mmCIF file of C-alpha atoms in Angstrom:
data_model
loop_
_atom_site.group_PDB
_atom_site.id
_atom_site.type_symbol
_atom_site.label_atom_id
_atom_site.label_comp_id
_atom_site.label_asym_id
_atom_site.label_seq_id
_atom_site.Cartn_x
_atom_site.Cartn_y
_atom_site.Cartn_z
ATOM 1 C CA MET J 1 122.004 92.390 80.420
ATOM 2 C CA ILE J 2 119.101 94.366 80.621
ATOM 3 C CA THR J 3 119.599 98.047 81.497
ATOM 4 C CA SER J 4 116.312 99.610 80.541
ATOM 5 C CA VAL J 5 113.274 99.626 82.397
ATOM 6 C CA LYS J 6 111.195 100.060 79.241
ATOM 7 C CA ASN J 7 112.222 96.226 78.255
ATOM 8 C CA GLU J 8 109.317 94.396 77.641
ATOM 9 C CA LYS J 9 110.428 91.503 80.098
ATOM 10 C CA VAL J 10 110.839 94.339 82.853
ATOM 11 C CA LYS J 11 107.266 95.483 82.030
ATOM 12 C CA ASN J 12 106.207 91.803 82.173
ATOM 13 C CA TRP J 13 107.735 91.406 85.417
ATOM 14 C CA ARG J 14 106.310 94.585 86.864
ATOM 15 C CA LYS J 15 102.951 93.418 85.925
ATOM 16 C CA LEU J 16 103.345 90.634 88.416
ATOM 17 C CA HIS J 17 102.733 93.270 90.964
ATOM 18 C CA ASN J 18 99.004 93.232 90.149
ATOM 19 C CA ARG J 19 96.822 90.334 91.208
ATOM 20 C CA LYS J 20 94.918 90.454 88.038
ATOM 21 C CA GLU J 21 98.211 90.334 85.960
ATOM 22 C CA ARG J 22 99.373 87.562 87.853
ATOM 23 C CA THR J 23 96.049 85.577 87.386
ATOM 24 C CA LYS J 24 96.287 86.325 83.897
ATOM 25 C CA ALA J 25 99.693 84.759 83.262
ATOM 26 C CA GLY J 26 99.440 82.185 86.239
ATOM 27 C CA THR J 27 102.829 82.948 87.814
ATOM 28 C CA PHE J 28 103.839 85.324 90.432
ATOM 29 C CA LEU J 29 107.378 87.003 91.514
ATOM 30 C CA ILE J 30 109.306 85.747 94.601
ATOM 31 C CA GLU J 31 112.474 87.827 95.991
ATOM 32 C CA GLY J 32 115.477 86.626 97.949
ATOM 33 C CA PHE J 33 118.314 83.571 98.106
ATOM 34 C CA HIS J 34 115.864 81.899 100.767
ATOM 35 C CA LEU J 35 112.542 81.657 99.106
ATOM 36 C CA ILE J 36 113.767 80.997 95.560
ATOM 37 C CA GLU J 37 115.911 77.813 97.373
ATOM 38 C CA GLU J 38 112.712 76.842 99.314
ATOM 39 C CA ALA J 39 110.667 76.962 95.939
ATOM 40 C CA ILE J 40 113.507 74.891 94.059
ATOM 41 C CA LYS J 41 113.766 72.260 96.810
ATOM 42 C CA SER J 42 110.031 71.847 96.815
ATOM 43 C CA ASN J 43 109.772 71.166 93.074
ATOM 44 C CA TRP J 44 107.698 74.219 91.966
ATOM 45 C CA ASP J 45 108.379 75.108 88.225
ATOM 46 C CA VAL J 46 110.689 78.078 88.736
ATOM 47 C CA LEU J 47 110.337 79.534 84.710
ATOM 48 C CA GLU J 48 113.115 82.440 85.176
ATOM 49 C CA ILE J 49 115.230 83.533 87.633
ATOM 50 C CA ILE J 50 116.232 87.777 87.598
ATOM 51 C CA LEU J 51 119.702 88.406 89.138
ATOM 52 C CA GLN J 52 121.048 91.766 89.651
ATOM 53 C CA GLU J 53 124.484 93.043 88.167
ATOM 54 C CA ASP J 54 127.203 92.195 90.612
ATOM 55 C CA VAL J 55 125.343 89.697 92.375
ATOM 56 C CA SER J 56 126.277 85.839 92.724
ATOM 57 C CA LEU J 57 123.917 83.440 91.535
ATOM 58 C CA PRO J 58 124.082 80.090 94.255
ATOM 59 C CA ALA J 59 125.163 76.347 93.120
ATOM 60 C CA TRP J 60 121.321 75.293 93.046
ATOM 61 C CA LYS J 61 120.329 72.671 90.701
ATOM 62 C CA CYS J 62 117.534 74.458 88.651
ATOM 63 C CA ASP J 63 117.270 74.800 85.123
ATOM 64 C CA ALA J 64 115.420 77.976 84.772
ATOM 65 C CA PRO J 65 117.476 80.408 82.349
ATOM 66 C CA THR J 66 118.911 83.501 84.415
ATOM 67 C CA VAL J 67 118.290 87.040 83.269
ATOM 68 C CA GLU J 68 121.114 89.530 84.196
ATOM 69 C CA VAL J 69 119.680 93.130 84.958
ATOM 70 C CA ALA J 70 121.123 96.510 86.217
ATOM 71 C CA GLU J 71 120.784 97.584 89.455
ATOM 72 C CA ASN J 72 118.087 100.468 88.419
ATOM 73 C CA VAL J 73 116.218 97.697 86.529
ATOM 74 C CA PHE J 74 116.266 95.302 89.747
ATOM 75 C CA GLN J 75 114.648 98.042 91.892
ATOM 76 C CA HIS J 76 111.991 99.056 89.744
ATOM 77 C CA ILE J 77 110.931 95.333 90.204
ATOM 78 C CA SER J 78 111.677 94.921 93.735
ATOM 79 C CA GLN J 79 108.713 94.895 96.260
ATOM 80 C CA THR J 80 111.312 94.966 98.984
ATOM 81 C CA LYS J 81 112.816 98.065 101.167
ATOM 82 C CA THR J 82 116.279 96.013 101.337
ATOM 83 C CA PRO J 83 116.568 93.787 98.051
ATOM 84 C CA GLN J 84 119.007 90.851 97.836
ATOM 85 C CA GLY J 85 119.342 91.491 94.125
ATOM 86 C CA ILE J 86 117.615 88.154 93.183
ATOM 87 C CA ALA J 87 114.019 87.113 91.849
ATOM 88 C CA ALA J 88 112.103 84.433 90.381
ATOM 89 C CA VAL J 89 109.226 83.822 88.454
ATOM 90 C CA VAL J 90 107.245 80.784 89.483
ATOM 91 C CA ARG J 91 104.331 78.790 88.016
ATOM 92 C CA MET J 92 100.975 78.845 90.493
ATOM 93 C CA LYS J 93 100.058 75.711 91.805
ATOM 94 C CA ASN J 94 96.464 75.137 93.273
ATOM 95 C CA SER J 95 96.661 71.464 94.937
ATOM 96 C CA HIS J 96 93.211 69.991 94.301
ATOM 97 C CA GLU J 97 94.676 66.421 95.398
ATOM 98 C CA ILE J 98 94.822 66.795 99.409
ATOM 99 C CA ASN J 99 95.150 64.078 101.483
ATOM 100 C CA GLY J 100 95.540 63.897 105.768
ATOM 101 C CA ASN J 101 93.593 64.137 108.850
ATOM 102 C CA LEU J 102 93.940 68.118 109.684
ATOM 103 C CA TYR J 103 92.900 70.908 107.452
ATOM 104 C CA LEU J 104 93.007 74.751 107.891
ATOM 105 C CA LEU J 105 89.971 76.878 106.667
ATOM 106 C CA LEU J 106 89.929 80.233 106.516
ATOM 107 C CA ASP J 107 87.151 82.753 106.151
ATOM 108 C CA ARG J 108 88.257 86.222 104.476
ATOM 109 C CA ILE J 109 91.438 86.710 106.137
ATOM 110 C CA GLN J 110 92.301 90.314 104.787
ATOM 111 C CA ASP J 111 95.703 90.917 106.395
ATOM 112 C CA PRO J 112 98.888 89.816 104.443
ATOM 113 C CA GLY J 113 101.081 89.536 107.395
ATOM 114 C CA ASN J 114 98.436 87.188 109.062
ATOM 115 C CA LEU J 115 97.528 84.943 106.259
ATOM 116 C CA GLY J 116 101.461 84.414 105.563
ATOM 117 C CA THR J 117 102.363 84.003 109.231
ATOM 118 C CA ILE J 118 99.027 81.260 109.721
ATOM 119 C CA ILE J 119 100.477 79.099 106.757
ATOM 120 C CA ARG J 120 104.063 79.465 108.378
ATOM 121 C CA THR J 121 102.276 78.133 111.727
ATOM 122 C CA ALA J 122 100.401 75.406 109.838
ATOM 123 C CA ASP J 123 103.296 73.932 108.410
ATOM 124 C CA ALA J 124 105.082 73.773 111.666
ATOM 125 C CA ALA J 125 102.233 72.154 113.212
ATOM 126 C CA GLY J 126 102.384 69.670 110.776
ATOM 127 C CA PHE J 127 98.678 70.484 109.059
ATOM 128 C CA ASP J 128 98.022 68.902 105.849
ATOM 129 C CA ALA J 129 96.040 71.376 103.988
ATOM 130 C CA VAL J 130 95.108 75.212 103.872
ATOM 131 C CA MET J 131 91.992 75.997 102.289
ATOM 132 C CA LEU J 132 91.100 79.750 101.650
ATOM 133 C CA GLY J 133 87.738 80.700 101.256
ATOM 134 C CA GLU J 134 86.509 83.790 99.193
ATOM 135 C CA GLY J 135 87.221 87.252 100.181
ATOM 136 C CA THR J 136 90.890 86.222 101.367
ATOM 137 C CA VAL J 137 93.639 87.941 100.579
ATOM 138 C CA ASP J 138 95.495 86.773 97.658
ATOM 139 C CA LEU J 139 98.081 84.080 98.308
ATOM 140 C CA TYR J 140 100.728 85.567 95.861
ATOM 141 C CA ASN J 141 100.576 88.973 97.217
ATOM 142 C CA ASP J 142 104.317 89.247 97.873
ATOM 143 C CA LYS J 143 103.871 90.251 101.968
ATOM 144 C CA VAL J 144 101.633 87.128 101.990
ATOM 145 C CA ILE J 145 104.587 85.275 100.328
ATOM 146 C CA ARG J 146 107.464 86.850 102.677
ATOM 147 C CA ALA J 147 105.446 86.313 105.805
ATOM 148 C CA THR J 148 105.576 82.700 104.810
ATOM 149 C CA GLN J 149 109.041 82.225 104.964
ATOM 150 C CA GLY J 150 108.947 79.800 102.641
ATOM 151 C CA SER J 151 106.008 77.456 104.114
ATOM 152 C CA LEU J 152 104.077 78.415 100.843
ATOM 153 C CA PHE J 153 105.985 75.661 98.904
ATOM 154 C CA HIS J 154 105.756 73.194 101.555
ATOM 155 C CA ILE J 155 101.821 72.528 102.260
ATOM 156 C CA PRO J 156 98.970 72.026 99.816
ATOM 157 C CA ILE J 157 97.055 75.372 99.591
ATOM 158 C CA ILE J 158 93.702 75.568 97.610
ATOM 159 C CA GLN J 159 91.170 77.953 96.942
ATOM 160 C CA GLU J 160 87.657 76.621 97.425
ATOM 161 C CA SER J 161 84.097 77.738 98.364
ATOM 162 C CA LEU J 162 84.231 76.948 102.115
ATOM 163 C CA PRO J 163 80.496 75.670 102.481
ATOM 164 C CA THR J 164 81.026 73.213 99.353
ATOM 165 C CA GLU J 165 84.649 71.892 100.904
ATOM 166 C CA ILE J 166 82.930 71.428 104.493
ATOM 167 C CA ASN J 167 80.067 69.613 103.441
ATOM 168 C CA LYS J 168 82.419 67.213 101.658
ATOM 169 C CA LEU J 169 84.871 67.163 104.814
ATOM 170 C CA LYS J 170 82.001 66.214 106.761
ATOM 171 C CA GLN J 171 81.073 63.323 104.696
ATOM 172 C CA GLU J 172 84.851 62.020 105.093
ATOM 173 C CA GLY J 173 84.201 62.004 108.696
ATOM 174 C CA PHE J 174 86.028 65.126 109.534
ATOM 175 C CA ARG J 175 84.641 66.941 112.848
ATOM 176 C CA ILE J 176 84.530 71.001 112.163
ATOM 177 C CA TRP J 177 85.833 73.086 114.770
ATOM 178 C CA ALA J 178 85.134 76.878 114.564
ATOM 179 C CA SER J 179 86.871 79.630 116.324
ATOM 180 C CA ALA J 180 83.929 82.163 117.680
ATOM 181 C CA LEU J 181 83.308 83.823 120.739
ATOM 182 C CA THR J 182 79.340 83.136 121.156
ATOM 183 C CA ASN J 183 77.907 79.669 122.288
ATOM 184 C CA SER J 184 81.381 78.457 122.353
ATOM 185 C CA LYS J 185 83.425 76.255 124.870
ATOM 186 C CA ASP J 186 87.034 76.709 125.919
ATOM 187 C CA PHE J 187 89.368 75.015 123.474
ATOM 188 C CA HIS J 188 91.224 72.681 126.052
ATOM 189 C CA THR J 189 87.899 71.480 127.642
ATOM 190 C CA LEU J 190 87.236 69.631 124.320
ATOM 191 C CA LYS J 191 89.709 66.292 122.965
ATOM 192 C CA PRO J 192 90.319 66.653 119.109
ATOM 193 C CA THR J 193 89.144 63.434 116.978
ATOM 194 C CA SER J 194 91.370 62.057 114.605
ATOM 195 C CA LYS J 195 89.983 64.145 111.776
ATOM 196 C CA VAL J 196 89.892 67.865 112.103
ATOM 197 C CA ALA J 197 89.298 70.642 110.170
ATOM 198 C CA LEU J 198 89.521 74.162 112.098
ATOM 199 C CA ILE J 199 88.027 77.113 110.506
ATOM 200 C CA LEU J 200 89.178 80.798 111.457
ATOM 201 C CA GLY J 201 87.481 84.219 110.481
ATOM 202 C CA ASN J 202 87.967 87.682 109.420
ATOM 203 C CA GLU J 203 89.908 89.786 111.834
ATOM 204 C CA GLY J 204 86.937 92.017 112.547
ATOM 205 C CA ALA J 205 83.895 90.244 111.863
ATOM 206 C CA GLY J 206 84.865 86.837 112.468
ATOM 207 C CA ILE J 207 83.422 83.877 110.734
ATOM 208 C CA GLU J 208 80.402 84.492 108.144
ATOM 209 C CA GLY J 209 77.316 83.033 109.460
ATOM 210 C CA THR J 210 76.336 80.453 107.002
ATOM 211 C CA ILE J 211 79.671 78.922 107.522
ATOM 212 C CA LEU J 212 79.691 79.169 111.234
ATOM 213 C CA GLU J 213 76.603 77.180 111.397
ATOM 214 C CA LEU J 214 78.248 73.938 109.599
ATOM 215 C CA ALA J 215 80.805 73.860 112.536
ATOM 216 C CA ASP J 216 80.222 70.588 115.090
ATOM 217 C CA GLU J 217 82.279 72.353 117.641
ATOM 218 C CA ILE J 218 82.540 76.414 118.294
ATOM 219 C CA VAL J 219 85.749 77.049 120.443
ATOM 220 C CA LYS J 220 87.197 80.067 121.761
ATOM 221 C CA ILE J 221 90.405 80.673 123.560
ATOM 222 C CA PRO J 222 89.830 82.127 127.100
ATOM 223 C CA ILE J 223 91.126 85.572 127.762
ATOM 224 C CA TYR J 224 92.637 86.207 131.150
ATOM 225 C CA GLY J 225 93.954 89.431 130.808
ATOM 226 C CA LYS J 226 92.682 92.690 129.792
ATOM 227 C CA ALA J 227 93.051 92.547 125.805
ATOM 228 C CA GLU J 228 89.569 92.038 124.093
ATOM 229 C CA SER J 229 90.887 89.502 121.920
ATOM 230 C CA LEU J 230 93.981 87.852 120.339
ATOM 231 C CA ASN J 231 95.404 88.344 116.713
ATOM 232 C CA VAL J 232 93.958 85.729 114.171
ATOM 233 C CA SER J 233 97.326 84.349 113.706
ATOM 234 C CA ILE J 234 98.159 83.812 117.568
ATOM 235 C CA ALA J 235 94.770 82.296 117.580
ATOM 236 C CA ALA J 236 95.555 80.013 114.990
ATOM 237 C CA GLY J 237 98.817 79.040 116.254
ATOM 238 C CA ILE J 238 97.151 78.008 119.697
ATOM 239 C CA LEU J 239 94.217 75.988 118.354
ATOM 240 C CA MET J 240 96.546 73.913 115.789
ATOM 241 C CA TYR J 241 99.033 73.249 118.071
ATOM 242 C CA HIS J 242 95.947 71.777 120.350
ATOM 243 C CA LEU J 243 94.545 69.891 117.600
ATOM 244 C CA LYS J 244 97.965 68.548 116.716
ATOM 245 C CA GLY J 245 98.308 67.323 120.381
#
């Protein structure tokens, strides 16, 4: 059992709190029984399970080695307020091969909770893939992972240049919908075609101008009360369910 926070393994786990170190290692940390179970069930490559002393390992079918650690060590690597005493190191996956008719494109989403909730909703709404453009918060940020509630492991997520991907999608017969307030139509007045890619933009600035220009349809969600706008994750949910029809 590892009892010292100065242990090399512990230092390497702790480094995974940092985006640069995660990218360098090609791995990330997840915490909690539910997330680990979802990663295993979805056939992601779980490299190592970290188990706090006195915490029992469920009967998962997983070949990854288990490393037992003292409570102080687990607290040192944990990023949650009330840790469950179980974590895992998982290999990153960038799904380049994606198929389907409904894609979600995200331009510079900054809030980890928003990104995680949007991914979870895309999974629930039956979207086929999510594309993260440059300037979007790191997919493997611990707050993003927790907010996805495991959906990170269910739906292909790729990180690409959106203008390049949009041009490819157009060649494949996709209609591009963008959510914005200017020169827009109420979303429910438009009937979705069979292949649609939906773009949502930054919480404050919206979709970057050069990306917005590539849209076939600019849509908005009408505001009936006094609120100035909707949270981007709520807007994403409304539009995705409309497109799913």
